[in-house]
PDB file of C-alpha atoms and ligand atoms in Angstrom:
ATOM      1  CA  UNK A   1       0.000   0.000   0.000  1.00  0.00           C
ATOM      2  CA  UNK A   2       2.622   2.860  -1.125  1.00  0.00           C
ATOM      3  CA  UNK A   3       2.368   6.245  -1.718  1.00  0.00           C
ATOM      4  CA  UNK A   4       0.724   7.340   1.342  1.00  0.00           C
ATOM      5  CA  UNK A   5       3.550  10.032   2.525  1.00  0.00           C
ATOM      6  CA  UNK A   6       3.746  11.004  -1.400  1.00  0.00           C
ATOM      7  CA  UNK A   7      -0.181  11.921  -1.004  1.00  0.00           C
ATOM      8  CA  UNK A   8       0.594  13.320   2.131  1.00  0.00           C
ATOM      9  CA  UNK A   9       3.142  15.849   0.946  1.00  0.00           C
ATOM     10  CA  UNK A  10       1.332  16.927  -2.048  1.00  0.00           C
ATOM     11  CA  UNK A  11      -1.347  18.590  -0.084  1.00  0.00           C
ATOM     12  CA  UNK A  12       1.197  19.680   2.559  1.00  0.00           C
ATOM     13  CA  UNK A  13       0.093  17.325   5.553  1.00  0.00           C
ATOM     14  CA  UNK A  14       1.689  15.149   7.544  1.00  0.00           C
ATOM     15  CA  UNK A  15       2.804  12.117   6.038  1.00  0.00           C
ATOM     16  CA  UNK A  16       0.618  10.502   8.302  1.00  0.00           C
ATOM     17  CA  UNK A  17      -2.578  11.757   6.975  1.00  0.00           C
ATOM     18  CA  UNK A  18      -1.747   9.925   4.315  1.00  0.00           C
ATOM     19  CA  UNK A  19      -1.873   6.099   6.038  1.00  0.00           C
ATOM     20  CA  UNK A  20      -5.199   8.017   7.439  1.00  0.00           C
ATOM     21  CA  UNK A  21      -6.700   7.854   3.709  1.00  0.00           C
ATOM     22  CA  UNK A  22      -5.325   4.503   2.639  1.00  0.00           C
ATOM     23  CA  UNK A  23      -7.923   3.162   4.765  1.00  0.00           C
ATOM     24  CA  UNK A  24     -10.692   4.381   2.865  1.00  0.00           C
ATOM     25  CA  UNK A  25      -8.726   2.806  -0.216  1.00  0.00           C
ATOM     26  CA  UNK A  26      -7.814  -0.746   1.838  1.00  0.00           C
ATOM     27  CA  UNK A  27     -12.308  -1.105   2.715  1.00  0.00           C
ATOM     28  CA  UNK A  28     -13.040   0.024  -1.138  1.00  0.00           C
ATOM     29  CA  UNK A  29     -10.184  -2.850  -2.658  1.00  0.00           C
ATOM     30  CA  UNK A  30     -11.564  -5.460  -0.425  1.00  0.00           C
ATOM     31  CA  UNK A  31     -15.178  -4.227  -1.319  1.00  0.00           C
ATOM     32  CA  UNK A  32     -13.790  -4.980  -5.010  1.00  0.00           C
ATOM     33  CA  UNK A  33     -12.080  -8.362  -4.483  1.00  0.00           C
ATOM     34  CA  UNK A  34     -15.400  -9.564  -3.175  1.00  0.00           C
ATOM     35  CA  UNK A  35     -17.042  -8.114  -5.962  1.00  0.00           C
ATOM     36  CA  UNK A  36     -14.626 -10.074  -8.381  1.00  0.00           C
ATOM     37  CA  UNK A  37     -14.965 -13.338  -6.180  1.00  0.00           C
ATOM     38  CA  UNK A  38     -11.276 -13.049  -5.584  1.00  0.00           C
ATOM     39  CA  UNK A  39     -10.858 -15.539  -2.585  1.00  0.00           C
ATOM     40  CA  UNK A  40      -7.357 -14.132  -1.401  1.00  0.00           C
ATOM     41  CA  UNK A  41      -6.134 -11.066  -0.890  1.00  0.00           C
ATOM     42  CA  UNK A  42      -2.726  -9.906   0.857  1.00  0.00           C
ATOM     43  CA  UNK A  43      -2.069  -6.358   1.396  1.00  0.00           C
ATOM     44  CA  UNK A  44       1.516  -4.969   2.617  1.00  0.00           C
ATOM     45  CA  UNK A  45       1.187  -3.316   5.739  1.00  0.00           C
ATOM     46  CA  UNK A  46       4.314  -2.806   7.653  1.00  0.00           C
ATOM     47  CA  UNK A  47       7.763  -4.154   6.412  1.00  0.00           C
ATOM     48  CA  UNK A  48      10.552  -5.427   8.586  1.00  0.00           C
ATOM     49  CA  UNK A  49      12.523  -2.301   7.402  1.00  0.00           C
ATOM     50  CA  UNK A  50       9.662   0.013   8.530  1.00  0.00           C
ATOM     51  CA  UNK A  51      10.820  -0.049  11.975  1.00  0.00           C
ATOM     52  CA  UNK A  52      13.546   2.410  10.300  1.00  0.00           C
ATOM     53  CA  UNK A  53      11.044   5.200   9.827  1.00  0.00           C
ATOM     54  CA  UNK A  54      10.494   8.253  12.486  1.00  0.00           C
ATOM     55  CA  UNK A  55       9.716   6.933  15.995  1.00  0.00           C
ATOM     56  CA  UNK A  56       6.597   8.974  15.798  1.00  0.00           C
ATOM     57  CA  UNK A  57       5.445   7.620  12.741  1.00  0.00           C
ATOM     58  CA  UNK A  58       6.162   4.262  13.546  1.00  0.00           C
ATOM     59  CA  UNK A  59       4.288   5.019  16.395  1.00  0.00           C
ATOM     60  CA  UNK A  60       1.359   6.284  14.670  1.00  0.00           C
ATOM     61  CA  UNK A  61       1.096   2.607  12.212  1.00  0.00           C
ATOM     62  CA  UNK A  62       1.148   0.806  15.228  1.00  0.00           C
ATOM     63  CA  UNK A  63      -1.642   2.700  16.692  1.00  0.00           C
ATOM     64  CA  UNK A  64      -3.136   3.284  13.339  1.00  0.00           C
ATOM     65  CA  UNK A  65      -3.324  -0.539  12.985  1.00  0.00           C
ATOM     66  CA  UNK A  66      -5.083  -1.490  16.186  1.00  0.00           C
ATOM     67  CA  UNK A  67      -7.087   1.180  15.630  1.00  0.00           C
ATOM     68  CA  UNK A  68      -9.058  -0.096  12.266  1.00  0.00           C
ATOM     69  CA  UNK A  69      -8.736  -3.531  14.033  1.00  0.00           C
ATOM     70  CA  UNK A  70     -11.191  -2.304  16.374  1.00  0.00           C
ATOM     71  CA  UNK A  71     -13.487  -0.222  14.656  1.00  0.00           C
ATOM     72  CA  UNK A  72     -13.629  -2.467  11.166  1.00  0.00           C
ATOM     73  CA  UNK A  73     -13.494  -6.388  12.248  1.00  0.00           C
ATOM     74  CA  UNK A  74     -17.365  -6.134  12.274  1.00  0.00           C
ATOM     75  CA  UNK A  75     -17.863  -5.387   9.328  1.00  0.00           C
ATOM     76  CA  UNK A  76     -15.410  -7.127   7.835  1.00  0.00           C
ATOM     77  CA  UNK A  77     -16.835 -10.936   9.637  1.00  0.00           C
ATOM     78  CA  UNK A  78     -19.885  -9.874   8.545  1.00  0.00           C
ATOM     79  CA  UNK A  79     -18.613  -9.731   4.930  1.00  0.00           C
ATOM     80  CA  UNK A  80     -17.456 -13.474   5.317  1.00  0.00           C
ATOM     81  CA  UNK A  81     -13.867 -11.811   5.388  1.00  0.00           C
ATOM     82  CA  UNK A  82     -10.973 -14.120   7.211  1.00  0.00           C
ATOM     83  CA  UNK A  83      -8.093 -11.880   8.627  1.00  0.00           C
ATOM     84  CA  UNK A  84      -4.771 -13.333   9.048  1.00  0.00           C
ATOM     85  CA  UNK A  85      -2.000 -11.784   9.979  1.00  0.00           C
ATOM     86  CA  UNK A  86       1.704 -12.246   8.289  1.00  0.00           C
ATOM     87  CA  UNK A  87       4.964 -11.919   9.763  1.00  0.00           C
ATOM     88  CA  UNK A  88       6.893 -11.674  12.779  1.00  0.00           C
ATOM     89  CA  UNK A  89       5.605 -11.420  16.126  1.00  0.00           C
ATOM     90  CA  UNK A  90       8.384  -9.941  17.668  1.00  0.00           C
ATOM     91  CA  UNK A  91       8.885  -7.856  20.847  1.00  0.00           C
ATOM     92  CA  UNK A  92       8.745  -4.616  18.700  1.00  0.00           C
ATOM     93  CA  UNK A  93       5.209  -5.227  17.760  1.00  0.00           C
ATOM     94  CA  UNK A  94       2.883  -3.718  20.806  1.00  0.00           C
ATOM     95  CA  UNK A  95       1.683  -6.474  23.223  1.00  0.00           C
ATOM     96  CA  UNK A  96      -1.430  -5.178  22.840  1.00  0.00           C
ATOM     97  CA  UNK A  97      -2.043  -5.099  18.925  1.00  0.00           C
ATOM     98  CA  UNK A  98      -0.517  -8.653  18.665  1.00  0.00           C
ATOM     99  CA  UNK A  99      -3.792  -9.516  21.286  1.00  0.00           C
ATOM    100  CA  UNK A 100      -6.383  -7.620  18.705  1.00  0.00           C
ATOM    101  CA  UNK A 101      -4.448  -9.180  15.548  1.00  0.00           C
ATOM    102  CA  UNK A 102      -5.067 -12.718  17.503  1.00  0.00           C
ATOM    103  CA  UNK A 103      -8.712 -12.166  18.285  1.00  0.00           C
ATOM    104  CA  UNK A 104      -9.686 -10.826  14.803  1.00  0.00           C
ATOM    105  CA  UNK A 105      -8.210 -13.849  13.554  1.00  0.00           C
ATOM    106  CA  UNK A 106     -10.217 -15.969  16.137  1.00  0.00           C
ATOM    107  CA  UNK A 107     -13.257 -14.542  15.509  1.00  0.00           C
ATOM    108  CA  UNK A 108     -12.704 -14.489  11.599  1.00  0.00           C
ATOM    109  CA  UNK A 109     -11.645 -17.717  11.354  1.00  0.00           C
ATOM    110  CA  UNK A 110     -14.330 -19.819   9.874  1.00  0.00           C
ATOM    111  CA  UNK A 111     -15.111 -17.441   7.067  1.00  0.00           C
ATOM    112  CA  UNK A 112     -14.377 -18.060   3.184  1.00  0.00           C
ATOM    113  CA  UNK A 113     -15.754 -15.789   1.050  1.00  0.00           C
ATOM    114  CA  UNK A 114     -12.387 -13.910   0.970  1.00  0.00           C
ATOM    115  CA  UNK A 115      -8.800 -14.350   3.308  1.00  0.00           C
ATOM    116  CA  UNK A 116      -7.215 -10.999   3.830  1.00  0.00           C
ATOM    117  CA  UNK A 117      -3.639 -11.527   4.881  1.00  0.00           C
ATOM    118  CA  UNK A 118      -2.265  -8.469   6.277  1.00  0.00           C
ATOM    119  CA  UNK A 119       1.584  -8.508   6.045  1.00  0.00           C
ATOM    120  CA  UNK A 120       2.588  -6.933   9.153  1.00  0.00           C
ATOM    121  CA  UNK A 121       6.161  -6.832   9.901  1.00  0.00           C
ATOM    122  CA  UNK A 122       6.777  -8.711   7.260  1.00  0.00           C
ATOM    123  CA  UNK A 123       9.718  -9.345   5.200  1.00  0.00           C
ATOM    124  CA  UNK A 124      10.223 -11.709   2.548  1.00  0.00           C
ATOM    125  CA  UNK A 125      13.688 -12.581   3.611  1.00  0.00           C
ATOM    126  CA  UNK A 126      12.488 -13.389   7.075  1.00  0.00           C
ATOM    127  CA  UNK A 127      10.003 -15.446   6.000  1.00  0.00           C
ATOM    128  CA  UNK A 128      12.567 -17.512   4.647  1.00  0.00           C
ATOM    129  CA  UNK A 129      14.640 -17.470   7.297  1.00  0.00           C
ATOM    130  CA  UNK A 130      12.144 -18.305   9.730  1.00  0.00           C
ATOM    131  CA  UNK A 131      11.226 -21.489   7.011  1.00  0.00           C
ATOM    132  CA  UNK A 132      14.607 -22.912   7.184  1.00  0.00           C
ATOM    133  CA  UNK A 133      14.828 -22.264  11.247  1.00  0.00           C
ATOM    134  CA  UNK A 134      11.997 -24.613  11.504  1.00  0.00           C
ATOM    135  CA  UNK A 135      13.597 -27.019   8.885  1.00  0.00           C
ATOM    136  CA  UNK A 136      16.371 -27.166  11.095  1.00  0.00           C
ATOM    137  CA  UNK A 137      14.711 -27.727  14.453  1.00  0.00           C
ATOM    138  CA  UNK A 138      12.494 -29.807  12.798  1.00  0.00           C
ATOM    139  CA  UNK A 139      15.684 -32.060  12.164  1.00  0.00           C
ATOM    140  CA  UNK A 140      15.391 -32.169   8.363  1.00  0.00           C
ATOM    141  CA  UNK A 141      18.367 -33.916   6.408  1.00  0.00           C
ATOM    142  CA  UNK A 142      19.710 -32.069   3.305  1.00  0.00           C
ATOM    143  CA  UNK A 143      18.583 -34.826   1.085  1.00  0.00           C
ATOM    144  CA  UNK A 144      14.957 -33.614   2.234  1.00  0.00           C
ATOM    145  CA  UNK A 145      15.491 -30.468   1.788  1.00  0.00           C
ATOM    146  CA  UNK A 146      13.453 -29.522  -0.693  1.00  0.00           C
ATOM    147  CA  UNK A 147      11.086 -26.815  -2.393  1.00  0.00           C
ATOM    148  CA  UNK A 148       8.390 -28.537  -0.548  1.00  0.00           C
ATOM    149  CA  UNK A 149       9.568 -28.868   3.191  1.00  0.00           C
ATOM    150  CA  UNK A 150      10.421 -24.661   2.503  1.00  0.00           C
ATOM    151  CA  UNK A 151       6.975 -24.108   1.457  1.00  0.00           C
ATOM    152  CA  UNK A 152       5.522 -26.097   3.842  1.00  0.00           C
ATOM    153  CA  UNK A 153       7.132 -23.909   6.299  1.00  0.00           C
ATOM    154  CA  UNK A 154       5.967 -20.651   5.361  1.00  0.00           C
ATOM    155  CA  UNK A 155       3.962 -18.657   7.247  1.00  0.00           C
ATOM    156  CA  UNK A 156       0.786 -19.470   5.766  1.00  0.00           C
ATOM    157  CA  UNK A 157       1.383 -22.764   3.837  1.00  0.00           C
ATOM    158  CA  UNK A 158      -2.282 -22.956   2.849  1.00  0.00           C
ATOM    159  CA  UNK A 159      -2.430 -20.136   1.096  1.00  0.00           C
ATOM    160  CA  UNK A 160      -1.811 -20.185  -2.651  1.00  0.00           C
ATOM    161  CA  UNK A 161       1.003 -18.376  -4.267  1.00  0.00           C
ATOM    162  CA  UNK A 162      -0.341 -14.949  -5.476  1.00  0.00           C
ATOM    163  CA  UNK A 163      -1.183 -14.776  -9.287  1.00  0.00           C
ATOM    164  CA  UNK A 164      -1.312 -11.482  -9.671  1.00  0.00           C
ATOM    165  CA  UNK A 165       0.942  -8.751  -7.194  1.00  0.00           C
ATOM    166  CA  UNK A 166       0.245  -4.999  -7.711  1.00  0.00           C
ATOM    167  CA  UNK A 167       2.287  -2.075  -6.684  1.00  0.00           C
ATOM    168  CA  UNK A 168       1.136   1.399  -6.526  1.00  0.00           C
ATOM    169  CA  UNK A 169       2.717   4.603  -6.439  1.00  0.00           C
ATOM    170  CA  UNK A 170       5.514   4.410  -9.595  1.00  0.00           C
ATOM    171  CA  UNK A 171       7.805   2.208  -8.034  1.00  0.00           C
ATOM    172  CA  UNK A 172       9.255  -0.955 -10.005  1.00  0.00           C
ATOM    173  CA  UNK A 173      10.080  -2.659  -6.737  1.00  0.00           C
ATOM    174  CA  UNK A 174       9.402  -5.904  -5.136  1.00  0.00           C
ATOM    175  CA  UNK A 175      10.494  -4.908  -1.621  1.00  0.00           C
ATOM    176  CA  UNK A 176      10.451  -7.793  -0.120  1.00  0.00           C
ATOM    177  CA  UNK A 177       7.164  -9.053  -0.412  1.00  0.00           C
ATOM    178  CA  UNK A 178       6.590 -12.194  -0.631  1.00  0.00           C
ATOM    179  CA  UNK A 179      10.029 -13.291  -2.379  1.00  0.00           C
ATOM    180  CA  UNK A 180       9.463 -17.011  -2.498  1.00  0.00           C
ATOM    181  CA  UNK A 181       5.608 -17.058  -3.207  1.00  0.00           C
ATOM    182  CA  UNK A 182       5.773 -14.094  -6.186  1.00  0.00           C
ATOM    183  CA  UNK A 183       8.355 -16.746  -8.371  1.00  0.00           C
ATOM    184  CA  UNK A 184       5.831 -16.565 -10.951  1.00  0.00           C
ATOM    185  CA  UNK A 185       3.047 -13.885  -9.983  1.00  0.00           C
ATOM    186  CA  UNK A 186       2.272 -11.242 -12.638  1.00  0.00           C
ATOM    187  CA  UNK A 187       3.360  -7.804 -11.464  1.00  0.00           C
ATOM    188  CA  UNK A 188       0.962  -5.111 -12.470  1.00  0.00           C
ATOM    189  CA  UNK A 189       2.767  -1.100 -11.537  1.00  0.00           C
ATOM    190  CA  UNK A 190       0.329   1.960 -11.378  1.00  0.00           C
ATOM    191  CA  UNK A 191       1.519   4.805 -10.818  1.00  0.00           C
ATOM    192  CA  UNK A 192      -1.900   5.402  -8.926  1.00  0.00           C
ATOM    193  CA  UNK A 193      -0.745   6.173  -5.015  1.00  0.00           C
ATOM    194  CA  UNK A 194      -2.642   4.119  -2.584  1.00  0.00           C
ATOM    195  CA  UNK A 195      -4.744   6.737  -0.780  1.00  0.00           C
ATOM    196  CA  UNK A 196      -6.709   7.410  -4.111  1.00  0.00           C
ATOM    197  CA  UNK A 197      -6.298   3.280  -5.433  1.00  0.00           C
ATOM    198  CA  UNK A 198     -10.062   2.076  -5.789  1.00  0.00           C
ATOM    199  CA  UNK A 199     -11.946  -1.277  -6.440  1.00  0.00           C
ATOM    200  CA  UNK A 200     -11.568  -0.068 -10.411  1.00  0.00           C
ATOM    201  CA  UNK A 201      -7.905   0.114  -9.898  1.00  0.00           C
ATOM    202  CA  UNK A 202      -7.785  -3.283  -8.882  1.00  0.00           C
ATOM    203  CA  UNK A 203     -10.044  -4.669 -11.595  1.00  0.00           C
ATOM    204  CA  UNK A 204      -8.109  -2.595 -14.301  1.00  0.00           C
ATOM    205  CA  UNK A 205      -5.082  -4.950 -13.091  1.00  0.00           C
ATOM    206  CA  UNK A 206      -7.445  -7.875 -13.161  1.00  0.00           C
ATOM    207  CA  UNK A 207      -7.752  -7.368 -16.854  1.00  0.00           C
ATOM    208  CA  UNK A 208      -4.227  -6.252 -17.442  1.00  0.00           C
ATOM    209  CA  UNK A 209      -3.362  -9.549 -15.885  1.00  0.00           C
ATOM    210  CA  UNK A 210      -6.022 -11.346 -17.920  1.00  0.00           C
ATOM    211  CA  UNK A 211      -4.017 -10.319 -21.036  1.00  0.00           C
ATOM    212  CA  UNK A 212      -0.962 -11.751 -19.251  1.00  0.00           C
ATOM    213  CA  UNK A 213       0.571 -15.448 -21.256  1.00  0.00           C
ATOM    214  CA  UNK A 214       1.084 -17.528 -18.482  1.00  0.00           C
ATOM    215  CA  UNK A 215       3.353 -20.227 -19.003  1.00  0.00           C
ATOM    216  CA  UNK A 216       5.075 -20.879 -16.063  1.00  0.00           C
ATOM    217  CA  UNK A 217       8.649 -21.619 -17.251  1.00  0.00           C
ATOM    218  CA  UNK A 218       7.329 -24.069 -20.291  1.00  0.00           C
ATOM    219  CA  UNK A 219       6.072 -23.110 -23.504  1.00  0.00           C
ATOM    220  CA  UNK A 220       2.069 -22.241 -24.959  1.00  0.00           C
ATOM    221  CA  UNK A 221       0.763 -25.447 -26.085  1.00  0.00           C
TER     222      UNK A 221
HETATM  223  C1  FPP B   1       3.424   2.883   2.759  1.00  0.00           C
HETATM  224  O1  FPP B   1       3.330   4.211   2.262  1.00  0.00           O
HETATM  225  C2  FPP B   1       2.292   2.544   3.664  1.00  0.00           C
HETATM  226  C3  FPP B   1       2.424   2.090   4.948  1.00  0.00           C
HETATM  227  C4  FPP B   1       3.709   1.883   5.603  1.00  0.00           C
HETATM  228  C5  FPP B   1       1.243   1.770   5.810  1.00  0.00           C
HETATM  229  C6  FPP B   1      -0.057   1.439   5.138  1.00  0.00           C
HETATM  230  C7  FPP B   1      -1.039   0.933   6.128  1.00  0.00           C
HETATM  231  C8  FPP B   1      -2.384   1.048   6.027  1.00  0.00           C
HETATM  232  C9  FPP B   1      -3.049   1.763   4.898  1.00  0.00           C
HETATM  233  C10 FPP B   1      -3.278   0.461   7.092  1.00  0.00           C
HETATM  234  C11 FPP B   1      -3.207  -1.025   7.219  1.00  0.00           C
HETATM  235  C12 FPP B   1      -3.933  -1.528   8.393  1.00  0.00           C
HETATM  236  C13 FPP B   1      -4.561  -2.732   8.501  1.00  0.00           C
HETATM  237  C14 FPP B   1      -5.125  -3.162   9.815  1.00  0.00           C
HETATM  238  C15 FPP B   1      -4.710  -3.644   7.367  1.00  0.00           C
HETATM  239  P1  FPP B   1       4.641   5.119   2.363  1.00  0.00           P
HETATM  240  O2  FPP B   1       4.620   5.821   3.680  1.00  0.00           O
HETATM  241  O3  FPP B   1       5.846   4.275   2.117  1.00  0.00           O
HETATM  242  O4  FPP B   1       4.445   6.165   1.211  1.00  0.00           O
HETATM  243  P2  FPP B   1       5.649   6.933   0.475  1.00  0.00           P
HETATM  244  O5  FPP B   1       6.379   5.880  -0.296  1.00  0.00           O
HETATM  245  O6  FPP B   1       4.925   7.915  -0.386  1.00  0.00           O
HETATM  246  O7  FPP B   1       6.481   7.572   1.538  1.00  0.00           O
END
């Protein structure tokens, strides 16, 4: 979800004004993926290199985050929306936001219609690192070591690897999302910046990715 300090600046207010209005475009994406029937959706909320930003803005995410947790998890159960969460729980993230990310998930859990993963100090690297942690304490030989006992150790395992990844704002960046899962993902760039990205946004992309030749390393046949 980038651009929000870019939309921020341009009408001179704080750059956190500008996470402010990406909520408004987070409810209207998820309004469209539901409208699509798109049954997974994972949005980038806070990176493992975010923690590198102002203390006060940092601050203000964390906040920020618990904040929609609270006011929005109605609405979003009653949509048939399951939350999960993405990334590491680590003694940076606020005791008490880890506690509302845990009982959204709880009391999302049993819905379909769509999963909303929110990647929340999350890196892609990490990820990895934390797969091949568990392959070691899990004992694994190297001979059994394979593409299958790393993706069975990813966070989510269940979850399918993403056909489609946008990012907004002008920037031809992966940034660390999702480096193992994205190995053969479409990107789609806008140069739209998130606080003004929309449900049409995202089914633009859907048809920019419907144009896409898939072919997965072999050859059209
Ligand atoms: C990046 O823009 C955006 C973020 C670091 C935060 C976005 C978070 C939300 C919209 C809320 C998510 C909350 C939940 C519970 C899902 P940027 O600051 O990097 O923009 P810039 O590149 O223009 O500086």
């Amino acid at each position: 979800m980038d651009g929000n300090g870019r939309w921020a600046q341009k009408r001179d207010l704080p750059r956190t004004e500008g996470h402010a209005a990406g909520e408004e475009a987070l409810f209207d994406t998820v309004e469209g993926a539901l409208e699509l029937g798109i049954r997974w959706l994972t949005v980038y909320a806070f990176s493992t290199e975010n923690w590198k930003r102002p203390p006060d803005e940092v601050r203000y995410l964390m906040h920020f985050n618990q904040n929609i947790l609270r006011r929005r998890v109605e609405e979003l159960d009653a949509k048939g929306v399951r939350v999960r969460f993405s990334g590491r729980r680590d003694w940076r993230v606020p005791r008490r936001l880890l506690r509302l990310q845990d009982e959204t998930v709880e009391r999302t859990r049993r819905n379909r219609t769509l999963t909303l993963t929110v990647a929340f100090n999350y890196g892609g690297r990490a990820e990895i690192v934390d797969a091949v942690r568990r392959l070691a304490k899990d004992g694994v030989v190297p001979a059994r070591i394979d593409e299958r006992a790393i993706a069975s150790r990813l966070y989510h395992p269940d979850a399918p690897d993403p056909d489609l990844v946008i990012r907004t704002s002008g920037e031809f960046r992966v940034s660390n999302f999702l480096l193992w899962e994205l190995a053969y993902s479409e990107l789609v760039f806008t140069d739209v910046l998130w606080p003004d990205f929309r449900r049409e946004h995202l089914a633009e992309a859907v048809r920019e990715f419907q144009r896409r030749d898939r072919r997965f390393g072999g050859v059209d046949g």
